Coordinates of C-alpha atoms in Angstrom, one line a residue:
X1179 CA 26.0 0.2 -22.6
X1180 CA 23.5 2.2 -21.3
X1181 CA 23.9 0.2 -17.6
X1182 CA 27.3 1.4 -17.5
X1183 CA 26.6 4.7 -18.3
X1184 CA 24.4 4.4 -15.7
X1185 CA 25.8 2.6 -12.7
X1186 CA 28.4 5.0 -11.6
X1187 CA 25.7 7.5 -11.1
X1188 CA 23.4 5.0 -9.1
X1189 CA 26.7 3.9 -7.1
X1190 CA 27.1 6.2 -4.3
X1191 CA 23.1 6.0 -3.6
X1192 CA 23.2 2.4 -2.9
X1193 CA 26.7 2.7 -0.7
X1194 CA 24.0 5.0 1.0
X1195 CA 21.3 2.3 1.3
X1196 CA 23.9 -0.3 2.5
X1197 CA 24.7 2.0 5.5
X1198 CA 20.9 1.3 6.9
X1199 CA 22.1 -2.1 8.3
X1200 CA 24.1 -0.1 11.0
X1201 CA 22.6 3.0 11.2
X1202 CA 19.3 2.7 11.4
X1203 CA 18.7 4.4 14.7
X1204 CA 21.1 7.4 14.2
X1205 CA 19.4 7.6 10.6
X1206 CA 15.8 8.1 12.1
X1207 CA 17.3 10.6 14.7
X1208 CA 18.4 13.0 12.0
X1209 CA 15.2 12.7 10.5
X1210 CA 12.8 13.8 13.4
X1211 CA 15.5 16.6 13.9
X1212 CA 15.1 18.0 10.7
X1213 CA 11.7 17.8 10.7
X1214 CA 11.5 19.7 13.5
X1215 CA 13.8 22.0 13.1
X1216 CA 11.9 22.7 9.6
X1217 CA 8.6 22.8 10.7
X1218 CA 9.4 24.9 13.6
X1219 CA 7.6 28.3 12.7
X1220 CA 4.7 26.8 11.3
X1221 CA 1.0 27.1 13.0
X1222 CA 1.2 23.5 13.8
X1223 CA 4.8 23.7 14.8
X1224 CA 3.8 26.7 17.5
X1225 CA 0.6 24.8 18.8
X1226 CA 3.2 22.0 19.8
X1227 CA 6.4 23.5 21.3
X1228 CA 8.6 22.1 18.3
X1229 CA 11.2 24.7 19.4
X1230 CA 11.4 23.0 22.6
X1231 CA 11.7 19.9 21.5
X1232 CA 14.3 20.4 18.6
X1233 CA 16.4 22.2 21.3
X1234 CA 16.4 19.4 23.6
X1235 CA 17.3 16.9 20.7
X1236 CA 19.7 19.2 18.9
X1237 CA 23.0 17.0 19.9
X1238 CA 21.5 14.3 19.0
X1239 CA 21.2 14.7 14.9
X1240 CA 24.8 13.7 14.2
X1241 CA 24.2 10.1 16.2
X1242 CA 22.6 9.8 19.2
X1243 CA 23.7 7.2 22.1
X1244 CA 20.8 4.6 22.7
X1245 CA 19.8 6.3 26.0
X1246 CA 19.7 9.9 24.4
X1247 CA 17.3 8.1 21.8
X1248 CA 15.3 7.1 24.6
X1249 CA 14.9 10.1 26.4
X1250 CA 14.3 11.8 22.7
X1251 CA 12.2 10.3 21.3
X1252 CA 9.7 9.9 24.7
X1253 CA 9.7 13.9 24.7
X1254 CA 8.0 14.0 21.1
X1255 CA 5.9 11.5 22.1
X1256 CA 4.7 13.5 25.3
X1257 CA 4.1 16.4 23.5
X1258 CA 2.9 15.7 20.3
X1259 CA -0.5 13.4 20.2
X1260 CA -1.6 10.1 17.9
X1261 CA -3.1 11.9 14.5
X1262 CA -5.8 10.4 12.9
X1263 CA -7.2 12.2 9.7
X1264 CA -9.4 13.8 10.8
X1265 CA -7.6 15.5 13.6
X1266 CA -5.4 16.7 11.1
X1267 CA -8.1 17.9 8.8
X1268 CA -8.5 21.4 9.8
X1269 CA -5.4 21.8 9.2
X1270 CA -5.4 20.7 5.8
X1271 CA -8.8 22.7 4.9
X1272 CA -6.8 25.6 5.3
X1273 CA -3.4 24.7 3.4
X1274 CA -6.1 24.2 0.7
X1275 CA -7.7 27.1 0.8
X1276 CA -3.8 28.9 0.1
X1277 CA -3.1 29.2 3.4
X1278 CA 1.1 29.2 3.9
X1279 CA 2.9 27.6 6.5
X1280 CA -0.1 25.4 8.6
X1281 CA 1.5 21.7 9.1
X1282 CA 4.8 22.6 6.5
X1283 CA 6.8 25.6 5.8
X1284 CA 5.5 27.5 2.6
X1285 CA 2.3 27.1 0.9
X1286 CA 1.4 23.4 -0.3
X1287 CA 0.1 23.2 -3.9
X1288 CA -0.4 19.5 -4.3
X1289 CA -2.9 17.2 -2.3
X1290 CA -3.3 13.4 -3.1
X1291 CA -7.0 12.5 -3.3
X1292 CA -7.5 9.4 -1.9
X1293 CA -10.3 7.5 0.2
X1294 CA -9.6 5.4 3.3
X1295 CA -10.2 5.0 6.9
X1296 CA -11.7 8.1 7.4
X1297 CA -15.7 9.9 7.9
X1298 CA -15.2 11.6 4.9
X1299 CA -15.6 10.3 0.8
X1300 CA -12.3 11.4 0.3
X1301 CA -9.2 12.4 2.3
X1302 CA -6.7 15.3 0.9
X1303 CA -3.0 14.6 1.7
X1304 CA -0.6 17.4 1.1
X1305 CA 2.4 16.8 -1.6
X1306 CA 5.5 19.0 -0.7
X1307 CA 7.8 19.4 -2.9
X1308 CA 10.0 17.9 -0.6
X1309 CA 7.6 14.7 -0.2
X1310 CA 7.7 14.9 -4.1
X1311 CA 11.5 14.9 -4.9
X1312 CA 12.9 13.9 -1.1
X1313 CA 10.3 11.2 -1.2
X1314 CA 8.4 9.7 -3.4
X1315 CA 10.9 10.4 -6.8
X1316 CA 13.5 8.9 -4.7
X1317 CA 11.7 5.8 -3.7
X1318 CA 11.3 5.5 -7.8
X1319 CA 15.0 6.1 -8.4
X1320 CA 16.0 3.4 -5.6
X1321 CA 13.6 0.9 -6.8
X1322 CA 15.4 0.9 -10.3
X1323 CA 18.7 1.4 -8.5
X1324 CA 18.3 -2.0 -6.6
X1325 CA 16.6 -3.5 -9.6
X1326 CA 20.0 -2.6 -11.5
X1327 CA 22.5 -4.2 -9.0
X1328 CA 20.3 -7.3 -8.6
X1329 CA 19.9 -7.9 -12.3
X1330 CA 23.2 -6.0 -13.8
X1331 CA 22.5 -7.7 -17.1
X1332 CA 18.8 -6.1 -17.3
X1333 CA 17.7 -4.0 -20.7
X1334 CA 15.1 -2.4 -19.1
X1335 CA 16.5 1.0 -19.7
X1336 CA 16.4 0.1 -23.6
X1337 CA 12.4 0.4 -23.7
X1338 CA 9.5 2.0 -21.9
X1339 CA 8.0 1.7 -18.8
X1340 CA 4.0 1.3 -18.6
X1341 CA 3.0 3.3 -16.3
X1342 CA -0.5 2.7 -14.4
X1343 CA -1.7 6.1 -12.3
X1344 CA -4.7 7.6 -11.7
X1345 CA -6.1 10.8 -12.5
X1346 CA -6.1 14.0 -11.5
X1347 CA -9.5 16.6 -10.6
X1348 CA -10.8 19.8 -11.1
X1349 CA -10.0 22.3 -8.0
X1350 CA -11.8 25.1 -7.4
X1351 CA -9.0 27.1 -6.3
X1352 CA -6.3 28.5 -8.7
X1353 CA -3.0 27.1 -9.0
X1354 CA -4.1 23.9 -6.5
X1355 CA -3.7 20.4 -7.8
X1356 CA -5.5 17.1 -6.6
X1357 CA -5.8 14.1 -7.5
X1358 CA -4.4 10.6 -7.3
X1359 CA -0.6 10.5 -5.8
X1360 CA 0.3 8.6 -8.9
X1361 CA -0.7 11.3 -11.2
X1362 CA 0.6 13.8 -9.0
X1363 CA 3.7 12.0 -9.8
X1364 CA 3.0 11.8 -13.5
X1365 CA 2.8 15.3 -14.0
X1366 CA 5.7 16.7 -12.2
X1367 CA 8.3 14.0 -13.8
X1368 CA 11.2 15.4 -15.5
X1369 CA 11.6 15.6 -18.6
X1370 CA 14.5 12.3 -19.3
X1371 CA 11.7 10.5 -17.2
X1372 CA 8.9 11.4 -18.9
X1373 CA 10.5 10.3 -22.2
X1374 CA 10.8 6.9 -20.6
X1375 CA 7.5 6.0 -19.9
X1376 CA 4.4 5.2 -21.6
X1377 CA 1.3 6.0 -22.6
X1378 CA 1.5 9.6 -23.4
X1379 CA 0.3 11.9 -20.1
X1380 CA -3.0 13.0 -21.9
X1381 CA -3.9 9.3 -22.0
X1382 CA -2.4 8.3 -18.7
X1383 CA -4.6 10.9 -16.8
X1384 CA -7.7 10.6 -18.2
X1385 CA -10.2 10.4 -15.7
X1386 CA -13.0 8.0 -16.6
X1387 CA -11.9 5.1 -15.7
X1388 CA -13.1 2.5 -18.5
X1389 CA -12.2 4.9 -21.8
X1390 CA -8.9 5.3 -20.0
X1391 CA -8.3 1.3 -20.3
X1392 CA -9.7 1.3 -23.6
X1393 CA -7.4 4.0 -24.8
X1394 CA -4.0 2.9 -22.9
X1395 CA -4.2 -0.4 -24.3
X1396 CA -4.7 0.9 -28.2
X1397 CA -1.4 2.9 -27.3
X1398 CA 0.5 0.9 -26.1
X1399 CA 1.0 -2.1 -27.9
X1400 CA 2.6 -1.4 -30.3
X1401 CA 5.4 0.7 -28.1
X1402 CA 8.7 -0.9 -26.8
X1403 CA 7.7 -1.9 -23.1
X1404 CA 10.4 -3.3 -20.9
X1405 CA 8.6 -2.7 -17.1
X1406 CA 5.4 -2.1 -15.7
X1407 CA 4.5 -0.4 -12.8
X1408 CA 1.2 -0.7 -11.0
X1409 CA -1.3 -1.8 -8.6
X1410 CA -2.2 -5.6 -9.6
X1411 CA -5.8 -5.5 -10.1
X1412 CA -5.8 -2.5 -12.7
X1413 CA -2.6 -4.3 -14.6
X1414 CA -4.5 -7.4 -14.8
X1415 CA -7.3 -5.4 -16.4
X1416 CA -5.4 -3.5 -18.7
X1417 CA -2.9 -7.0 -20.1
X1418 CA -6.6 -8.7 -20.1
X1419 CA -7.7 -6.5 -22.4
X1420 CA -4.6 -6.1 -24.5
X1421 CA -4.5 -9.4 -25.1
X1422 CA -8.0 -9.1 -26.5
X1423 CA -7.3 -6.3 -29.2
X1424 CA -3.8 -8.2 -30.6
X1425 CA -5.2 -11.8 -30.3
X1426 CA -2.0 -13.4 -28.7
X1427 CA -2.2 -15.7 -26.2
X1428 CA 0.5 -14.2 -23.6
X1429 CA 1.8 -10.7 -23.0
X1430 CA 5.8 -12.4 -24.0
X1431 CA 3.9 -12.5 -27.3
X1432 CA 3.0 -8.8 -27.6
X1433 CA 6.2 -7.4 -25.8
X1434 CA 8.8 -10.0 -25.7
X1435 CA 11.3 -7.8 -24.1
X1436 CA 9.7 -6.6 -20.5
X1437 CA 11.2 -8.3 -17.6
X1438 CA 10.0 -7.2 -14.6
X1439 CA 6.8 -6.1 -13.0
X1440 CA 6.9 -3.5 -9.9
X1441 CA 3.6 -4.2 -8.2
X1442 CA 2.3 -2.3 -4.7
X1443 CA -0.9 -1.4 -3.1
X1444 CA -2.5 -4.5 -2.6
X1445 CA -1.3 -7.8 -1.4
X1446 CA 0.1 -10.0 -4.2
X1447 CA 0.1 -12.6 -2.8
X1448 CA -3.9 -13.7 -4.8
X1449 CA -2.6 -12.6 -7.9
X1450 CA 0.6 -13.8 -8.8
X1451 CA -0.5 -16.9 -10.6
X1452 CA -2.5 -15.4 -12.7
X1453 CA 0.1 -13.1 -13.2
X1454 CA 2.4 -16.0 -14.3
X1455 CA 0.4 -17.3 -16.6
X1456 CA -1.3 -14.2 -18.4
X1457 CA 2.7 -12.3 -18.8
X1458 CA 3.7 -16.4 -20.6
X1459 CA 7.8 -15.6 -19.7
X1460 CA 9.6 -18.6 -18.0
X1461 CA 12.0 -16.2 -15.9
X1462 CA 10.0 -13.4 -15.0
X1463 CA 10.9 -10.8 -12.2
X1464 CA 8.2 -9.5 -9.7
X1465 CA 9.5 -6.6 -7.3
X1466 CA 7.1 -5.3 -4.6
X1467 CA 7.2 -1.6 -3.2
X1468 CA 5.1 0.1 -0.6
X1469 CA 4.2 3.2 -1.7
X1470 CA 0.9 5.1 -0.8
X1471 CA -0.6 8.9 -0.7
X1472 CA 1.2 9.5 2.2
X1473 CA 4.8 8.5 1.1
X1474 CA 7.5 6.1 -0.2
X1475 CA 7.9 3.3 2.9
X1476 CA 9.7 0.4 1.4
X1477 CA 11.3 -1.5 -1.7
X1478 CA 12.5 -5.3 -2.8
X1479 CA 15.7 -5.0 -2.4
X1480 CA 16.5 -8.7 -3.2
X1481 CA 15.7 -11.2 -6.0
X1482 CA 13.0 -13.7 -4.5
X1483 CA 11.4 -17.3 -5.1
X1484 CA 7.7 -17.3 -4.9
X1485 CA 8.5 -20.3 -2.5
X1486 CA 10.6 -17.8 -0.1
X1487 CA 9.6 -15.0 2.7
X1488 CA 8.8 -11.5 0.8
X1489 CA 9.6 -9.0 2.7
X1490 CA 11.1 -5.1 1.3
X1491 CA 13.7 -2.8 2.5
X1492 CA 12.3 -0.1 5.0
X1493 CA 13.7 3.2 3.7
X1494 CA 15.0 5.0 6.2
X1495 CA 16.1 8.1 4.5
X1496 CA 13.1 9.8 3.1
X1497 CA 12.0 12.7 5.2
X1498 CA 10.1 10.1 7.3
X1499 CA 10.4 9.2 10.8
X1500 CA 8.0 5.8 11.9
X1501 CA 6.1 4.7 14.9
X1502 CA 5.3 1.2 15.5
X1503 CA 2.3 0.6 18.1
X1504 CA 1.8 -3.2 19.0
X1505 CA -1.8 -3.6 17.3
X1506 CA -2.7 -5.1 20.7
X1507 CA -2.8 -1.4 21.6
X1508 CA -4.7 0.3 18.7
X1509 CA -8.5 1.0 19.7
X1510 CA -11.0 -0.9 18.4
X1511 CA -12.1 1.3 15.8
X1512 CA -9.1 1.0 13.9
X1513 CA -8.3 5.2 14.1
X1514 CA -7.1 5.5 17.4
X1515 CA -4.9 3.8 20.1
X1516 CA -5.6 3.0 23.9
X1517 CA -4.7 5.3 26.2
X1518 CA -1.7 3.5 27.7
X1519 CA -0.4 2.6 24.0
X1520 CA 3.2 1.8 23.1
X1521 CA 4.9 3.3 20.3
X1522 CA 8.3 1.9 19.3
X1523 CA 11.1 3.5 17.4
X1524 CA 13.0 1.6 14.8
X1525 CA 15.2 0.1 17.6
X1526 CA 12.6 -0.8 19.9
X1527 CA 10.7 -3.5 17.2
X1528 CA 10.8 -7.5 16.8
X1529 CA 10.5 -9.7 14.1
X1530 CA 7.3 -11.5 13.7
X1531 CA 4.8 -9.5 15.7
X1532 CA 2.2 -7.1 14.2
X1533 CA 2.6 -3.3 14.1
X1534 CA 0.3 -0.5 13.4
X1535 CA 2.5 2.2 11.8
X1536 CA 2.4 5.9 12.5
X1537 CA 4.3 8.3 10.3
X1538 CA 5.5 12.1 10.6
X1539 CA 6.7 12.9 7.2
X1540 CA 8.5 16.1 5.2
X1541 CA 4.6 16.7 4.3
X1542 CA 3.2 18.1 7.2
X1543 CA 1.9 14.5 8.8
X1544 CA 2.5 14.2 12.1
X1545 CA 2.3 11.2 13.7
X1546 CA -0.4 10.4 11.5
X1547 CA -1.7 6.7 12.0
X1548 CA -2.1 5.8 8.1
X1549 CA -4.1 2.6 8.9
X1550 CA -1.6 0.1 7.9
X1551 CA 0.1 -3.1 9.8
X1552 CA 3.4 -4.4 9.2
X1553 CA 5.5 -6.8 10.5
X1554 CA 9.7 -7.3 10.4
X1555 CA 10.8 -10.2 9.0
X1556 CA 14.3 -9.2 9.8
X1557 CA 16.2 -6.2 11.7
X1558 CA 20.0 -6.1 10.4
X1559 CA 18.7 -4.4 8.2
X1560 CA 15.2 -3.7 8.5
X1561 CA 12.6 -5.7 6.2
X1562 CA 8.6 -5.5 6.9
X1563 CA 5.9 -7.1 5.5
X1564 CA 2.6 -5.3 5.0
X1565 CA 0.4 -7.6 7.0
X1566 CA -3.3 -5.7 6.7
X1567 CA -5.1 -2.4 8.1
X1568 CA -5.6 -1.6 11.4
X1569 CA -9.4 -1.6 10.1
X1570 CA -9.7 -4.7 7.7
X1571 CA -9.9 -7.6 9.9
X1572 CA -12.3 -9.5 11.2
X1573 CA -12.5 -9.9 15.3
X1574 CA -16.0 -10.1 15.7
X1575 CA -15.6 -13.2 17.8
X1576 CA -12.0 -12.7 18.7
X1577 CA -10.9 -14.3 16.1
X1578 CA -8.4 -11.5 15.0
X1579 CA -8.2 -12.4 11.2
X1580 CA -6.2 -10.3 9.2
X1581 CA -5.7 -9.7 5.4
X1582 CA -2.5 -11.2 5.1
X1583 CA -4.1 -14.5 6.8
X1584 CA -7.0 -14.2 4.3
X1585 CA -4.8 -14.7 1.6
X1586 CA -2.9 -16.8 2.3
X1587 CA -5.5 -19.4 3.0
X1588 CA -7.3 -18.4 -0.3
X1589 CA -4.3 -18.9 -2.4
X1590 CA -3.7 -22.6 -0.7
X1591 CA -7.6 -23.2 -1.8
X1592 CA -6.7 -22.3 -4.7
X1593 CA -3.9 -24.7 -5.1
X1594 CA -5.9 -27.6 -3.7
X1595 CA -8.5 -27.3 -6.0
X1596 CA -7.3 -26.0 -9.0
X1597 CA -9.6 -22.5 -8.8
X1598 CA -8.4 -19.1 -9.5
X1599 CA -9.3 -15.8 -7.4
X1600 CA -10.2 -12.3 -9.2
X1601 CA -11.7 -10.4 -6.6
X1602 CA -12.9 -10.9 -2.9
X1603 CA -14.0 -9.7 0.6
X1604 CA -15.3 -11.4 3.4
X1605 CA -17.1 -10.2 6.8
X1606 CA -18.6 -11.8 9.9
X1607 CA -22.5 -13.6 10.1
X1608 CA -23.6 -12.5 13.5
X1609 CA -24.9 -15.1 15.8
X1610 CA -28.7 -14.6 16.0
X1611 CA -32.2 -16.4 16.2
X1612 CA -31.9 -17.6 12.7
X1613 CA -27.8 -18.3 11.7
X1614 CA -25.1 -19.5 13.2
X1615 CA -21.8 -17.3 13.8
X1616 CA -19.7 -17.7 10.7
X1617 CA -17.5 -15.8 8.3
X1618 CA -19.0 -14.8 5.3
X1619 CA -16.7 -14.8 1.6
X1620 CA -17.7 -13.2 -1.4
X1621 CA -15.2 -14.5 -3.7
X1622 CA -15.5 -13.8 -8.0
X1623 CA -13.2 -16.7 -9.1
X1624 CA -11.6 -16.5 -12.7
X1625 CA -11.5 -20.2 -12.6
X1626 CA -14.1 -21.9 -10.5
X1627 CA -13.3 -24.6 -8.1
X1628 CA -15.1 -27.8 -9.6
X1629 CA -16.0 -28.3 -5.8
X1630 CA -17.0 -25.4 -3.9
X1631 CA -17.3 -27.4 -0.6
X1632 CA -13.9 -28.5 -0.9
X1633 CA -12.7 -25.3 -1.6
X1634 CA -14.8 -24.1 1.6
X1635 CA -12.7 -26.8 4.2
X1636 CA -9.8 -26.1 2.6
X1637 CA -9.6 -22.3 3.0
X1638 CA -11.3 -23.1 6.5
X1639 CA -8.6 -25.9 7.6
X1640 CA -5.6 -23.0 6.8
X1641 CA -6.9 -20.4 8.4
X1642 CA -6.9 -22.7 11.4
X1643 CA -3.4 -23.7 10.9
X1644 CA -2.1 -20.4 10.4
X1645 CA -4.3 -18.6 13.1
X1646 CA -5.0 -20.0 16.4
X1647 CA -7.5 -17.2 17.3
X1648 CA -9.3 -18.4 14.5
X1649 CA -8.6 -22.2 15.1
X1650 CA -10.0 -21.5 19.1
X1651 CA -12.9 -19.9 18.1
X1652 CA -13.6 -23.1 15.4
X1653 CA -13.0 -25.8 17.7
X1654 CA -15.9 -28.4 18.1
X1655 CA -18.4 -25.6 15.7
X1656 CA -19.3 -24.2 19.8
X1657 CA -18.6 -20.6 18.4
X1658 CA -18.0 -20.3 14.9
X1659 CA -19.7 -22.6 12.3
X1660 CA -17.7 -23.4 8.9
X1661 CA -17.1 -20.4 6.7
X1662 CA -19.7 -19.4 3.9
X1663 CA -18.5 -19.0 0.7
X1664 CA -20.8 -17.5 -1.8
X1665 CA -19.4 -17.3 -5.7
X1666 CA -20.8 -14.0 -7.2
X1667 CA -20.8 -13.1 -10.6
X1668 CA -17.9 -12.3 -13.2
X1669 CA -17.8 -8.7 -13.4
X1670 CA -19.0 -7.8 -9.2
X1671 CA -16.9 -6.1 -7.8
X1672 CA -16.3 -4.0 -11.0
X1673 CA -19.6 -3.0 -11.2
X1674 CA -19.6 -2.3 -8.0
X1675 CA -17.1 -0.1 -7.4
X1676 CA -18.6 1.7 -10.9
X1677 CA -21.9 2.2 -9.2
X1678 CA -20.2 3.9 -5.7
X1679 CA -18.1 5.9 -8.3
X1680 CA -14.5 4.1 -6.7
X1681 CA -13.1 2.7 -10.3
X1682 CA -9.3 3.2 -11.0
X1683 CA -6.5 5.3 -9.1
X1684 CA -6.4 4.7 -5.3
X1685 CA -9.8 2.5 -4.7
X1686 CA -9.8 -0.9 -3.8
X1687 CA -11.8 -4.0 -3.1
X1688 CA -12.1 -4.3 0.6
X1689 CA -10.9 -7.1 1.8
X1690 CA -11.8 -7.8 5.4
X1691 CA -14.3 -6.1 7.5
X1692 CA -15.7 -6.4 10.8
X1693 CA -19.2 -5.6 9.7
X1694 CA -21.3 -6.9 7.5
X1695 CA -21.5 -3.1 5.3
X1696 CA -19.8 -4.1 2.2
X1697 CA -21.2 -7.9 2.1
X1698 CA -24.8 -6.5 2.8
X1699 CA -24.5 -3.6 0.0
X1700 CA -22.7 -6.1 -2.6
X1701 CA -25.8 -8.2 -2.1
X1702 CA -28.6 -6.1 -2.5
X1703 CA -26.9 -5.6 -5.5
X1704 CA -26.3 -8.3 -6.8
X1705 CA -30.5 -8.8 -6.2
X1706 CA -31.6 -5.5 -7.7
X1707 CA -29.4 -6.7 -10.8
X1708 CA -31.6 -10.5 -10.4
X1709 CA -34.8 -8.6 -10.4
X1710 CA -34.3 -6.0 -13.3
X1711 CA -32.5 -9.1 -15.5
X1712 CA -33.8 -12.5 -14.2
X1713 CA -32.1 -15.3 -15.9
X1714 CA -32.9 -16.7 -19.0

């Protein structure tokens, strides 16, 4: 009953979403318009001649031939540079200390707190409130929207939604509100969504990290969950541990209604066994979205097999226009791109090769490189996969290994030997007096392989299968030696994200790196932890 009520409501947005297969192109168009045209008058729009560009692509933002989009979308490019974060910084210092109209029109109130690829502990991206409900409250709607028409017998609207988010923190200056995007979110729901979702907010945004999981659990088991939303890792945690206080076996015991699990942020790809057998449903329904700090990019829009190509709907009508640089032609430290880069449109792309993505969003980011690959798995209408970060790989020997590779290597392992994953990162051993070059895997297993040399060739045989870099650089052991794979501890990566302060919200394990920083600190850890508490 409540579906039908429902549905005619949600109709008319998903005749919109259908339209993407054909209008793609004209779709972006509109969008850089109107973020020109908007941004105009602002100091950033002055220091870069919007005007002049929003006059010369004014014709264009009811459809544009494919020639005007050419000749379009090269004159942003010409005058408006590549934006790494810390370009844009300045800019944002100043929209935080209340001044108005710097990279958006009027003054900017919310900033999502997250770290990343950048010299700084922590980058500050501005929330408009046009990011907020243009962006980021319509990626939610759409993601239930699709759910709906792909499952139109679901009862998810009959319960609550458990909802993982971060936190938010103390600003010095009045009226300004950082934090996690997800408790950004949180915060500014209305009220008939607020309602909806559970635990309560004084719970949900608590900000130390390990009452917060002690307290969410306590609240919500005994409250009428149909969904979850939330990054993997912390879910895991949280079910973990709510299976602990009722004593069940399987989350289908505890809440035998929820159905469906909307997961983003890091790759599922390692978890979604364990997911299957901690949840304990025989039809369960997993739907991925890519949503960060900086926006809303892309949803599920289909049921899929775990056996078939996952891949999400790019989301063309957000108040985001995209780049996509060939990651041939990003710089080699990840922030920046070579000086005779390509960057491609929505019509220029092809399926199946690697893109870096740059974004220019209703938020004040212009072509802002957010660190993130992708590639299309289709373009009628346009799916991506998220396929790593232009900064976690490993190339040390040119051996371009990526996260998506990484995975997918560890989860067939995993199924040749029986182990479970809960937590890993890798980097390169550098050829020296002493060692041989090799790739180095710190890797906490849930279930240990019985045979950790086994599990070694197997993860080393499918990276060379699915990566002929990697497979070059292996043959004969001339340049790169079998992989090391050290198994650390239950409880090491927690501990040490604890001890850099990086536990909940936004923060995540690193996965690939092409230095040896993250291995080396894990390590000397791990020791200092040997030394003070030597085993019994």
């Amino acid at each position: 009953m409540i579906n039908r009520f429902v549905s005619p409501f949600l109709k008319p947005r998903l005749n919109a979403i259908a339209r993407y297969d054909r209008d793609a192109e004209a779709l972006q168009a509109r969008t850089l318009a109107t973020l020109l045209r908007k941004a105009a008058h602002t100091q950033f729009g002055r220091d870069f001649g919007f005007d002049a560009i929003e006059r010369h692509i004014r014709d264009l933002a009811g459809g544009a031939r494919q020639a005007d989009l050419e000749n379009w979308h090269a004159r942003y490019r010409q005058q408006v540079p590549v934006l790494p974060y810390n370009d844009l910084k300045p800019y944002i210092d100043r929209m935080r200390q209340g001044e108005p109209d710097v990279l958006w029109p009027g003054l900017i109130r919310r900033f999502s707190k997250s770290s990343g690829t950048t010299s700084d502990k922590s980058k500050f991206i501005p929330v408009s409130k046009e990011a907020l409900h243009g962006c980021h409250y319509k990626g939610g709607i759409d993601m239930f929207a699709l759910y709906l028409r792909n499952y139109p017998d679901s009862k998810i609207l009959s319960g609550k939604n458990l909802a993982m988010g971060g936190s938010l923190h103390p600003s010095s200056r009045p009226k300004i509100t950082e934090g996690d995007v997800s408790a950004i979110i949180m915060k500014n729901l209305p009220f008939w969504a607020q309602i909806k979702r559970a635990p309560s907010l004084k719970i949900a945004l608590m900000d130390e990290w390990e009452s917060k999981m002690a307290a969410m659990a306590e609240a919500v088991m005994p409250a009428h969950i149909t969904q979850i939303a939330g990054v993997p890792s912390w879910t895991m945690v949280l079910l973990q541990r709510i299976l602990e206080l009722s004593g069940k076996s399987c989350i289908a015991e505890v809440w035998p209604d929820l159905e469906v699990f909307f997961h983003g942020g890091v790759s599922f790809t390692p978890y979604r066994e364990q997911f299957i057998d901690l949840l304990g449903f025989p039809n369960f329904h997993f739907v991925e979205t890519y949503n960060a700090s900086e926006g809303f990019f892309s949803i599920q829009d289909r049921p899929l097999k775990a056996t078939e190509e996952q891949d999400m709907l790019l989301m063309l009508d957000y108040g985001i226009f995209y780049e996509f640089v060939p990651v041939e032609d990003v710089a080699e430290d990840g922030l920046s791109l070579k000086a005779d880069a390509r960057c491609l449109h929505i019509g220029q792309v092809e399926t199946g090769r690697q893109y870096a993505l740059l974004i220019t969003t209703n938020a004040g980011l212009w072509r802002y490189m957010i660190g993130d690959t992708v590639v299309f798995t289709s373009l009628h209408p346009a799916r991506i996969q998220v396929s790593g970060r232009t900064k976690h790989f490993i190339n040390a020997f040119g051996e371009e290994v990526i996260v998506d590779n990484a995975d997918h290597a560890l989860q067939h392992a995993c199924k040749e030997t029986g182990a479970e994953i809960s937590e890993y990162t890798a980097g390169p051993v550098f050829l020296d007096d002493r060692a041989s070059a090799c790739h180095q895997w710190l890797v906490e297993f849930k279930r240990a392989p019985q045979d950790l040399s086994l599990f070694t060739r197997c993860l080393d045989r499918q990276l060379q299968a699915i990566n002929s870099d990697y497979e070059a650089k292996r043959h004969r052991d001339i340049l790169l030696k079998q992989p090391l794979v050290t198994a650390v501890p239950e409880g090491t990566f927690h501990a040490w994200l604890k001890h850099n302060g990086k536990l909940g919200g936004q923060h995540k394990v690193p996965r690939l790196a092409n230095h040896r920083d993250y291995l080396d600190a894990i390590l000397a850890e791990m020791a200092a932890n040997e030394k003070t508490n030597p085993p019994a």
